[in-house]
Amino acid sequence: MSLKLNVIIGSTRPGRAGPAIGKWAAEHATKHGKFEVELVDLADFNLPLLDEPNHPRMQKYEHEHTKRWAASVASADAYLFLTPEYDYYPNAALINALQVLSLEWSFKPAGVLSYAHVSGGLRAAQELRMLISNLNMMPIPQTVPIPFFTNFIDEQKVFNPTAPMNEGLNAALDQLASWATALKAGRQG
C-alpha cells in the first residue's frame, strides 16, 4: 500500500526558519522509505483568514486558494506539521489553514515538529495536537521538538540536525506509517 506524507511548513512569516527545517524533514522522510513525501509550504497558498462563506464541512469552496489547499490536503495519507512557537502557541497562519478545511483531514494521522528556543516549541506542539484531534485526525504521541533552532541553521540556510533530532523524527515517521496504514484501510473499507 503506497502512502503519501505531506510535510507542511506552517509558518508564513518573512525570515522564517520553516523552509530550512522543512527541507531537512522532507529529505529525512524520503530516506526513511515508508512514504512518498511532498514538502508543502503554506506560504504558497496565501490563505486569507477564514474567507469562505460556507462551513468547511460542506466543501463548497468558492476561492481558488481554498480549492488548491483542499486538493493538497486531500492528496495525503498523513501529515507532519512544522510549527514555530509564538507566545506559547502555534502560529496563526497554521491554525487558520487547519480550520479552513474539515473533511479533508478526517481519519488521517498527524505529527508535529516544533521549534523555538528553550522550550523547543513543546507548548505549541501540545496545543496543535489538541486541534488536530478536534479535526478528526489521529495526533501521534511522538513529537519532534527542536530547541535553540537557530543554532542549527548555517549561513546557507541549511538545517544541521543532531543525532537525537534524527532519531526523534525516525520515531515519529514510524508512528505515522503505522497509523497511516491502518487508517487508510479504514477509509477505503
mmCIF file with all atom_site columns, C-alpha atoms in Angstrom:
data_model
loop_
_atom_site.group_PDB
_atom_site.id
_atom_site.type_symbol
_atom_site.label_atom_id
_atom_site.label_alt_id
_atom_site.label_comp_id
_atom_site.label_asym_id
_atom_site.label_entity_id
_atom_site.label_seq_id
_atom_site.pdbx_PDB_ins_code
_atom_site.Cartn_x
_atom_site.Cartn_y
_atom_site.Cartn_z
_atom_site.occupancy
_atom_site.B_iso_or_equiv
_atom_site.pdbx_formal_charge
_atom_site.auth_seq_id
_atom_site.auth_comp_id
_atom_site.auth_asym_id
_atom_site.auth_atom_id
_atom_site.pdbx_PDB_model_num
ATOM 1   C CA . MET A 1 1   ? 0.000   0.000  0.000  1.00 0.00 ? 1   MET A CA 1
ATOM 2   C CA . SER A 1 2   ? 1.508   3.325  -1.078 1.00 0.00 ? 2   SER A CA 1
ATOM 3   C CA . LEU A 1 3   ? 1.348   6.116  1.495  1.00 0.00 ? 3   LEU A CA 1
ATOM 4   C CA . LYS A 1 4   ? 1.755   9.850  0.927  1.00 0.00 ? 4   LYS A CA 1
ATOM 5   C CA . LEU A 1 5   ? 3.081   12.202 3.597  1.00 0.00 ? 5   LEU A CA 1
ATOM 6   C CA . ASN A 1 6   ? 2.709   15.960 3.382  1.00 0.00 ? 6   ASN A CA 1
ATOM 7   C CA . VAL A 1 7   ? 5.388   17.781 5.362  1.00 0.00 ? 7   VAL A CA 1
ATOM 8   C CA . ILE A 1 8   ? 3.690   21.126 5.918  1.00 0.00 ? 8   ILE A CA 1
ATOM 9   C CA . ILE A 1 9   ? 5.722   24.259 6.637  1.00 0.00 ? 9   ILE A CA 1
ATOM 10  C CA . GLY A 1 10  ? 3.273   26.107 8.881  1.00 0.00 ? 10  GLY A CA 1
ATOM 11  C CA . SER A 1 11  ? 4.964   29.492 9.192  1.00 0.00 ? 11  SER A CA 1
ATOM 12  C CA . THR A 1 12  ? 4.433   32.190 6.579  1.00 0.00 ? 12  THR A CA 1
ATOM 13  C CA . ARG A 1 13  ? 6.420   34.916 8.366  1.00 0.00 ? 13  ARG A CA 1
ATOM 14  C CA . PRO A 1 14  ? 9.213   36.750 6.476  1.00 0.00 ? 14  PRO A CA 1
ATOM 15  C CA . GLY A 1 15  ? 12.645  35.465 7.526  1.00 0.00 ? 15  GLY A CA 1
ATOM 16  C CA . ARG A 1 16  ? 11.162  32.227 8.856  1.00 0.00 ? 16  ARG A CA 1
ATOM 17  C CA . ALA A 1 17  ? 13.190  29.106 9.607  1.00 0.00 ? 17  ALA A CA 1
ATOM 18  C CA . GLY A 1 18  ? 10.460  26.748 8.393  1.00 0.00 ? 18  GLY A CA 1
ATOM 19  C CA . PRO A 1 19  ? 11.827  26.194 4.866  1.00 0.00 ? 19  PRO A CA 1
ATOM 20  C CA . ALA A 1 20  ? 15.261  25.111 6.145  1.00 0.00 ? 20  ALA A CA 1
ATOM 21  C CA . ILE A 1 21  ? 13.788  22.772 8.752  1.00 0.00 ? 21  ILE A CA 1
ATOM 22  C CA . GLY A 1 22  ? 11.140  21.566 6.293  1.00 0.00 ? 22  GLY A CA 1
ATOM 23  C CA . LYS A 1 23  ? 13.729  20.661 3.675  1.00 0.00 ? 23  LYS A CA 1
ATOM 24  C CA . TRP A 1 24  ? 15.573  18.521 6.216  1.00 0.00 ? 24  TRP A CA 1
ATOM 25  C CA . ALA A 1 25  ? 12.342  16.883 7.433  1.00 0.00 ? 25  ALA A CA 1
ATOM 26  C CA . ALA A 1 26  ? 11.167  16.077 3.896  1.00 0.00 ? 26  ALA A CA 1
ATOM 27  C CA . GLU A 1 27  ? 14.552  14.689 2.819  1.00 0.00 ? 27  GLU A CA 1
ATOM 28  C CA . HIS A 1 28  ? 14.763  12.638 6.012  1.00 0.00 ? 28  HIS A CA 1
ATOM 29  C CA . ALA A 1 29  ? 11.231  11.302 5.484  1.00 0.00 ? 29  ALA A CA 1
ATOM 30  C CA . THR A 1 30  ? 12.078  10.334 1.909  1.00 0.00 ? 30  THR A CA 1
ATOM 31  C CA . LYS A 1 31  ? 15.173  8.417  3.078  1.00 0.00 ? 31  LYS A CA 1
ATOM 32  C CA . HIS A 1 32  ? 13.071  6.794  5.802  1.00 0.00 ? 32  HIS A CA 1
ATOM 33  C CA . GLY A 1 33  ? 11.362  5.000  2.919  1.00 0.00 ? 33  GLY A CA 1
ATOM 34  C CA . LYS A 1 34  ? 7.809   4.433  4.120  1.00 0.00 ? 34  LYS A CA 1
ATOM 35  C CA . PHE A 1 35  ? 6.212   7.388  2.324  1.00 0.00 ? 35  PHE A CA 1
ATOM 36  C CA . GLU A 1 36  ? 6.019   9.265  -0.907 1.00 0.00 ? 36  GLU A CA 1
ATOM 37  C CA . VAL A 1 37  ? 6.867   12.706 0.510  1.00 0.00 ? 37  VAL A CA 1
ATOM 38  C CA . GLU A 1 38  ? 5.728   16.151 -0.559 1.00 0.00 ? 38  GLU A CA 1
ATOM 39  C CA . LEU A 1 39  ? 7.070   19.315 1.041  1.00 0.00 ? 39  LEU A CA 1
ATOM 40  C CA . VAL A 1 40  ? 4.143   21.739 1.235  1.00 0.00 ? 40  VAL A CA 1
ATOM 41  C CA . ASP A 1 41  ? 4.800   25.403 2.021  1.00 0.00 ? 41  ASP A CA 1
ATOM 42  C CA . LEU A 1 42  ? 1.737   27.079 3.487  1.00 0.00 ? 42  LEU A CA 1
ATOM 43  C CA . ALA A 1 43  ? 3.031   30.440 2.207  1.00 0.00 ? 43  ALA A CA 1
ATOM 44  C CA . ASP A 1 44  ? 2.456   29.238 -1.380 1.00 0.00 ? 44  ASP A CA 1
ATOM 45  C CA . PHE A 1 45  ? -1.309  29.136 -0.790 1.00 0.00 ? 45  PHE A CA 1
ATOM 46  C CA . ASN A 1 46  ? -1.735  32.678 0.556  1.00 0.00 ? 46  ASN A CA 1
ATOM 47  C CA . LEU A 1 47  ? -4.811  31.719 2.583  1.00 0.00 ? 47  LEU A CA 1
ATOM 48  C CA . PRO A 1 48  ? -6.731  34.701 3.985  1.00 0.00 ? 48  PRO A CA 1
ATOM 49  C CA . LEU A 1 49  ? -8.351  34.433 7.387  1.00 0.00 ? 49  LEU A CA 1
ATOM 50  C CA . LEU A 1 50  ? -11.439 32.212 7.037  1.00 0.00 ? 50  LEU A CA 1
ATOM 51  C CA . ASP A 1 51  ? -12.761 33.873 3.877  1.00 0.00 ? 51  ASP A CA 1
ATOM 52  C CA . GLU A 1 52  ? -15.068 31.085 2.683  1.00 0.00 ? 52  GLU A CA 1
ATOM 53  C CA . PRO A 1 53  ? -18.789 31.840 3.205  1.00 0.00 ? 53  PRO A CA 1
ATOM 54  C CA . ASN A 1 54  ? -19.777 28.179 3.687  1.00 0.00 ? 54  ASN A CA 1
ATOM 55  C CA . HIS A 1 55  ? -18.836 25.923 6.569  1.00 0.00 ? 55  HIS A CA 1
ATOM 56  C CA . PRO A 1 56  ? -15.823 23.737 5.664  1.00 0.00 ? 56  PRO A CA 1
ATOM 57  C CA . ARG A 1 57  ? -17.816 20.525 6.208  1.00 0.00 ? 57  ARG A CA 1
ATOM 58  C CA . MET A 1 58  ? -19.911 21.450 3.162  1.00 0.00 ? 58  MET A CA 1
ATOM 59  C CA . GLN A 1 59  ? -16.794 21.508 0.919  1.00 0.00 ? 59  GLN A CA 1
ATOM 60  C CA . LYS A 1 60  ? -18.414 24.251 -1.202 1.00 0.00 ? 60  LYS A CA 1
ATOM 61  C CA . TYR A 1 61  ? -15.258 26.261 -1.661 1.00 0.00 ? 61  TYR A CA 1
ATOM 62  C CA . GLU A 1 62  ? -15.582 29.441 -3.713 1.00 0.00 ? 62  GLU A CA 1
ATOM 63  C CA . HIS A 1 63  ? -11.991 30.663 -3.751 1.00 0.00 ? 63  HIS A CA 1
ATOM 64  C CA . GLU A 1 64  ? -9.204  29.166 -5.829 1.00 0.00 ? 64  GLU A CA 1
ATOM 65  C CA . HIS A 1 65  ? -6.701  29.328 -2.952 1.00 0.00 ? 65  HIS A CA 1
ATOM 66  C CA . THR A 1 66  ? -9.014  27.195 -0.796 1.00 0.00 ? 66  THR A CA 1
ATOM 67  C CA . LYS A 1 67  ? -9.613  24.720 -3.615 1.00 0.00 ? 67  LYS A CA 1
ATOM 68  C CA . ARG A 1 68  ? -5.846  24.318 -4.144 1.00 0.00 ? 68  ARG A CA 1
ATOM 69  C CA . TRP A 1 69  ? -5.276  23.916 -0.393 1.00 0.00 ? 69  TRP A CA 1
ATOM 70  C CA . ALA A 1 70  ? -8.105  21.348 -0.116 1.00 0.00 ? 70  ALA A CA 1
ATOM 71  C CA . ALA A 1 71  ? -6.657  19.322 -3.010 1.00 0.00 ? 71  ALA A CA 1
ATOM 72  C CA . SER A 1 72  ? -3.193  19.332 -1.432 1.00 0.00 ? 72  SER A CA 1
ATOM 73  C CA . VAL A 1 73  ? -4.533  18.211 1.943  1.00 0.00 ? 73  VAL A CA 1
ATOM 74  C CA . ALA A 1 74  ? -6.842  15.568 0.455  1.00 0.00 ? 74  ALA A CA 1
ATOM 75  C CA . SER A 1 75  ? -3.950  14.034 -1.514 1.00 0.00 ? 75  SER A CA 1
ATOM 76  C CA . ALA A 1 76  ? -2.091  12.916 1.632  1.00 0.00 ? 76  ALA A CA 1
ATOM 77  C CA . ASP A 1 77  ? -2.490  9.919  3.928  1.00 0.00 ? 77  ASP A CA 1
ATOM 78  C CA . ALA A 1 78  ? -0.523  11.537 6.767  1.00 0.00 ? 78  ALA A CA 1
ATOM 79  C CA . TYR A 1 79  ? 0.837   14.916 7.800  1.00 0.00 ? 79  TYR A CA 1
ATOM 80  C CA . LEU A 1 80  ? 3.864   16.272 9.583  1.00 0.00 ? 80  LEU A CA 1
ATOM 81  C CA . PHE A 1 81  ? 3.151   19.827 10.696 1.00 0.00 ? 81  PHE A CA 1
ATOM 82  C CA . LEU A 1 82  ? 6.099   22.153 11.298 1.00 0.00 ? 82  LEU A CA 1
ATOM 83  C CA . THR A 1 83  ? 5.316   24.967 13.697 1.00 0.00 ? 83  THR A CA 1
ATOM 84  C CA . PRO A 1 84  ? 7.253   27.654 15.464 1.00 0.00 ? 84  PRO A CA 1
ATOM 85  C CA . GLU A 1 85  ? 6.080   28.685 18.911 1.00 0.00 ? 85  GLU A CA 1
ATOM 86  C CA . TYR A 1 86  ? 4.675   32.211 19.186 1.00 0.00 ? 86  TYR A CA 1
ATOM 87  C CA . ASP A 1 87  ? 3.504   33.268 22.649 1.00 0.00 ? 87  ASP A CA 1
ATOM 88  C CA . TYR A 1 88  ? 3.328   29.636 23.832 1.00 0.00 ? 88  TYR A CA 1
ATOM 89  C CA . TYR A 1 89  ? 1.050   28.733 20.901 1.00 0.00 ? 89  TYR A CA 1
ATOM 90  C CA . PRO A 1 90  ? 1.247   27.556 17.273 1.00 0.00 ? 90  PRO A CA 1
ATOM 91  C CA . ASN A 1 91  ? 1.337   30.333 14.710 1.00 0.00 ? 91  ASN A CA 1
ATOM 92  C CA . ALA A 1 92  ? -1.928  31.834 13.454 1.00 0.00 ? 92  ALA A CA 1
ATOM 93  C CA . ALA A 1 93  ? -1.346  31.009 9.770  1.00 0.00 ? 93  ALA A CA 1
ATOM 94  C CA . LEU A 1 94  ? -1.189  27.280 10.552 1.00 0.00 ? 94  LEU A CA 1
ATOM 95  C CA . ILE A 1 95  ? -4.246  27.412 12.817 1.00 0.00 ? 95  ILE A CA 1
ATOM 96  C CA . ASN A 1 96  ? -6.172  29.183 10.046 1.00 0.00 ? 96  ASN A CA 1
ATOM 97  C CA . ALA A 1 97  ? -5.015  26.626 7.437  1.00 0.00 ? 97  ALA A CA 1
ATOM 98  C CA . LEU A 1 98  ? -6.259  23.797 9.631  1.00 0.00 ? 98  LEU A CA 1
ATOM 99  C CA . GLN A 1 99  ? -9.617  25.423 10.336 1.00 0.00 ? 99  GLN A CA 1
ATOM 100 C CA . VAL A 1 100 ? -10.388 26.434 6.748  1.00 0.00 ? 100 VAL A CA 1
ATOM 101 C CA . LEU A 1 101 ? -10.938 22.725 5.902  1.00 0.00 ? 101 LEU A CA 1
ATOM 102 C CA . SER A 1 102 ? -12.699 19.866 7.629  1.00 0.00 ? 102 SER A CA 1
ATOM 103 C CA . LEU A 1 103 ? -13.385 16.559 5.902  1.00 0.00 ? 103 LEU A CA 1
ATOM 104 C CA . GLU A 1 104 ? -10.058 16.509 4.037  1.00 0.00 ? 104 GLU A CA 1
ATOM 105 C CA . TRP A 1 105 ? -8.265  15.896 7.362  1.00 0.00 ? 105 TRP A CA 1
ATOM 106 C CA . SER A 1 106 ? -10.531 13.100 8.600  1.00 0.00 ? 106 SER A CA 1
ATOM 107 C CA . PHE A 1 107 ? -9.150  9.715  9.634  1.00 0.00 ? 107 PHE A CA 1
ATOM 108 C CA . LYS A 1 108 ? -5.516  10.565 8.919  1.00 0.00 ? 108 LYS A CA 1
ATOM 109 C CA . PRO A 1 109 ? -2.562  10.649 11.344 1.00 0.00 ? 109 PRO A CA 1
ATOM 110 C CA . ALA A 1 110 ? -0.583  13.777 12.029 1.00 0.00 ? 110 ALA A CA 1
ATOM 111 C CA . GLY A 1 111 ? 2.700   14.502 13.735 1.00 0.00 ? 111 GLY A CA 1
ATOM 112 C CA . VAL A 1 112 ? 4.162   17.761 14.981 1.00 0.00 ? 112 VAL A CA 1
ATOM 113 C CA . LEU A 1 113 ? 7.697   19.033 14.606 1.00 0.00 ? 113 LEU A CA 1
ATOM 114 C CA . SER A 1 114 ? 8.054   22.204 16.669 1.00 0.00 ? 114 SER A CA 1
ATOM 115 C CA . TYR A 1 115 ? 10.845  24.692 17.031 1.00 0.00 ? 115 TYR A CA 1
ATOM 116 C CA . ALA A 1 116 ? 11.581  27.565 19.388 1.00 0.00 ? 116 ALA A CA 1
ATOM 117 C CA . HIS A 1 117 ? 14.269  28.475 21.838 1.00 0.00 ? 117 HIS A CA 1
ATOM 118 C CA . VAL A 1 118 ? 14.379  26.948 25.336 1.00 0.00 ? 118 VAL A CA 1
ATOM 119 C CA . SER A 1 119 ? 11.050  25.096 25.014 1.00 0.00 ? 119 SER A CA 1
ATOM 120 C CA . GLY A 1 120 ? 11.690  23.620 21.580 1.00 0.00 ? 120 GLY A CA 1
ATOM 121 C CA . GLY A 1 121 ? 8.095   24.577 20.833 1.00 0.00 ? 121 GLY A CA 1
ATOM 122 C CA . LEU A 1 122 ? 6.621   21.834 23.029 1.00 0.00 ? 122 LEU A CA 1
ATOM 123 C CA . ARG A 1 123 ? 3.839   24.112 24.304 1.00 0.00 ? 123 ARG A CA 1
ATOM 124 C CA . ALA A 1 124 ? 2.829   24.938 20.737 1.00 0.00 ? 124 ALA A CA 1
ATOM 125 C CA . ALA A 1 125 ? 3.009   21.257 19.791 1.00 0.00 ? 125 ALA A CA 1
ATOM 126 C CA . GLN A 1 126 ? 0.676   20.272 22.613 1.00 0.00 ? 126 GLN A CA 1
ATOM 127 C CA . GLU A 1 127 ? -1.897  22.907 21.656 1.00 0.00 ? 127 GLU A CA 1
ATOM 128 C CA . LEU A 1 128 ? -1.648  21.922 17.991 1.00 0.00 ? 128 LEU A CA 1
ATOM 129 C CA . ARG A 1 129 ? -2.172  18.253 18.850 1.00 0.00 ? 129 ARG A CA 1
ATOM 130 C CA . MET A 1 130 ? -5.463  19.186 20.538 1.00 0.00 ? 130 MET A CA 1
ATOM 131 C CA . LEU A 1 131 ? -6.698  20.987 17.408 1.00 0.00 ? 131 LEU A CA 1
ATOM 132 C CA . ILE A 1 132 ? -5.552  18.069 15.249 1.00 0.00 ? 132 ILE A CA 1
ATOM 133 C CA . SER A 1 133 ? -7.686  15.663 17.281 1.00 0.00 ? 133 SER A CA 1
ATOM 134 C CA . ASN A 1 134 ? -10.674 18.021 17.077 1.00 0.00 ? 134 ASN A CA 1
ATOM 135 C CA . LEU A 1 135 ? -10.384 17.872 13.280 1.00 0.00 ? 135 LEU A CA 1
ATOM 136 C CA . ASN A 1 136 ? -10.781 14.076 13.391 1.00 0.00 ? 136 ASN A CA 1
ATOM 137 C CA . MET A 1 137 ? -7.101  13.332 12.799 1.00 0.00 ? 137 MET A CA 1
ATOM 138 C CA . MET A 1 138 ? -5.037  10.980 14.936 1.00 0.00 ? 138 MET A CA 1
ATOM 139 C CA . PRO A 1 139 ? -2.254  13.006 16.599 1.00 0.00 ? 139 PRO A CA 1
ATOM 140 C CA . ILE A 1 140 ? 0.669   10.661 17.142 1.00 0.00 ? 140 ILE A CA 1
ATOM 141 C CA . PRO A 1 141 ? 2.319   10.738 20.584 1.00 0.00 ? 141 PRO A CA 1
ATOM 142 C CA . GLN A 1 142 ? 5.879   11.244 19.259 1.00 0.00 ? 142 GLN A CA 1
ATOM 143 C CA . THR A 1 143 ? 6.615   14.935 18.759 1.00 0.00 ? 143 THR A CA 1
ATOM 144 C CA . VAL A 1 144 ? 9.899   16.317 17.476 1.00 0.00 ? 144 VAL A CA 1
ATOM 145 C CA . PRO A 1 145 ? 10.945  19.431 19.412 1.00 0.00 ? 145 PRO A CA 1
ATOM 146 C CA . ILE A 1 146 ? 13.900  21.494 18.243 1.00 0.00 ? 146 ILE A CA 1
ATOM 147 C CA . PRO A 1 147 ? 15.222  23.784 20.986 1.00 0.00 ? 147 PRO A CA 1
ATOM 148 C CA . PHE A 1 148 ? 17.512  26.692 20.107 1.00 0.00 ? 148 PHE A CA 1
ATOM 149 C CA . PHE A 1 149 ? 16.757  26.022 16.439 1.00 0.00 ? 149 PHE A CA 1
ATOM 150 C CA . THR A 1 150 ? 18.786  28.996 15.182 1.00 0.00 ? 150 THR A CA 1
ATOM 151 C CA . ASN A 1 151 ? 21.963  27.259 16.386 1.00 0.00 ? 151 ASN A CA 1
ATOM 152 C CA . PHE A 1 152 ? 21.405  24.543 13.762 1.00 0.00 ? 152 PHE A CA 1
ATOM 153 C CA . ILE A 1 153 ? 20.866  26.723 10.678 1.00 0.00 ? 153 ILE A CA 1
ATOM 154 C CA . ASP A 1 154 ? 24.050  27.789 8.906  1.00 0.00 ? 154 ASP A CA 1
ATOM 155 C CA . GLU A 1 155 ? 24.801  30.831 6.722  1.00 0.00 ? 155 GLU A CA 1
ATOM 156 C CA . GLN A 1 156 ? 23.499  28.996 3.642  1.00 0.00 ? 156 GLN A CA 1
ATOM 157 C CA . LYS A 1 157 ? 20.138  28.457 5.419  1.00 0.00 ? 157 LYS A CA 1
ATOM 158 C CA . VAL A 1 158 ? 20.786  24.699 5.776  1.00 0.00 ? 158 VAL A CA 1
ATOM 159 C CA . PHE A 1 159 ? 19.461  22.961 8.868  1.00 0.00 ? 159 PHE A CA 1
ATOM 160 C CA . ASN A 1 160 ? 22.038  20.672 10.512 1.00 0.00 ? 160 ASN A CA 1
ATOM 161 C CA . PRO A 1 161 ? 20.239  18.346 12.953 1.00 0.00 ? 161 PRO A CA 1
ATOM 162 C CA . THR A 1 162 ? 21.713  16.485 15.894 1.00 0.00 ? 162 THR A CA 1
ATOM 163 C CA . ALA A 1 163 ? 21.536  12.696 16.235 1.00 0.00 ? 163 ALA A CA 1
ATOM 164 C CA . PRO A 1 164 ? 18.641  12.928 18.759 1.00 0.00 ? 164 PRO A CA 1
ATOM 165 C CA . MET A 1 165 ? 16.677  15.095 16.309 1.00 0.00 ? 165 MET A CA 1
ATOM 166 C CA . ASN A 1 166 ? 17.143  12.483 13.582 1.00 0.00 ? 166 ASN A CA 1
ATOM 167 C CA . GLU A 1 167 ? 16.159  9.702  15.995 1.00 0.00 ? 167 GLU A CA 1
ATOM 168 C CA . GLY A 1 168 ? 13.073  11.613 17.105 1.00 0.00 ? 168 GLY A CA 1
ATOM 169 C CA . LEU A 1 169 ? 11.992  12.173 13.524 1.00 0.00 ? 169 LEU A CA 1
ATOM 170 C CA . ASN A 1 170 ? 12.524  8.457  12.737 1.00 0.00 ? 170 ASN A CA 1
ATOM 171 C CA . ALA A 1 171 ? 10.281  7.514  15.670 1.00 0.00 ? 171 ALA A CA 1
ATOM 172 C CA . ALA A 1 172 ? 7.609   9.970  14.511 1.00 0.00 ? 172 ALA A CA 1
ATOM 173 C CA . LEU A 1 173 ? 7.771   8.653  10.945 1.00 0.00 ? 173 LEU A CA 1
ATOM 174 C CA . ASP A 1 174 ? 7.439   5.059  12.183 1.00 0.00 ? 174 ASP A CA 1
ATOM 175 C CA . GLN A 1 175 ? 4.310   6.017  14.154 1.00 0.00 ? 175 GLN A CA 1
ATOM 176 C CA . LEU A 1 176 ? 2.877   7.956  11.215 1.00 0.00 ? 176 LEU A CA 1
ATOM 177 C CA . ALA A 1 177 ? 3.423   4.980  8.886  1.00 0.00 ? 177 ALA A CA 1
ATOM 178 C CA . SER A 1 178 ? 1.720   2.547  11.276 1.00 0.00 ? 178 SER A CA 1
ATOM 179 C CA . TRP A 1 179 ? -1.299  4.786  11.780 1.00 0.00 ? 179 TRP A CA 1
ATOM 180 C CA . ALA A 1 180 ? -1.481  5.796  8.116  1.00 0.00 ? 180 ALA A CA 1
ATOM 181 C CA . THR A 1 181 ? -1.585  2.147  7.039  1.00 0.00 ? 181 THR A CA 1
ATOM 182 C CA . ALA A 1 182 ? -4.388  1.323  9.474  1.00 0.00 ? 182 ALA A CA 1
ATOM 183 C CA . LEU A 1 183 ? -6.425  4.453  8.810  1.00 0.00 ? 183 LEU A CA 1
ATOM 184 C CA . LYS A 1 184 ? -6.083  4.255  5.020  1.00 0.00 ? 184 LYS A CA 1
ATOM 185 C CA . ALA A 1 185 ? -7.506  0.755  5.067  1.00 0.00 ? 185 ALA A CA 1
ATOM 186 C CA . GLY A 1 186 ? -10.406 2.052  7.175  1.00 0.00 ? 186 GLY A CA 1
ATOM 187 C CA . ARG A 1 187 ? -11.082 4.956  4.780  1.00 0.00 ? 187 ARG A CA 1
ATOM 188 C CA . GLN A 1 188 ? -11.149 2.557  1.843  1.00 0.00 ? 188 GLN A CA 1
ATOM 189 C CA . GLY A 1 189 ? -13.275 -0.077 3.552  1.00 0.00 ? 189 GLY A CA 1
#
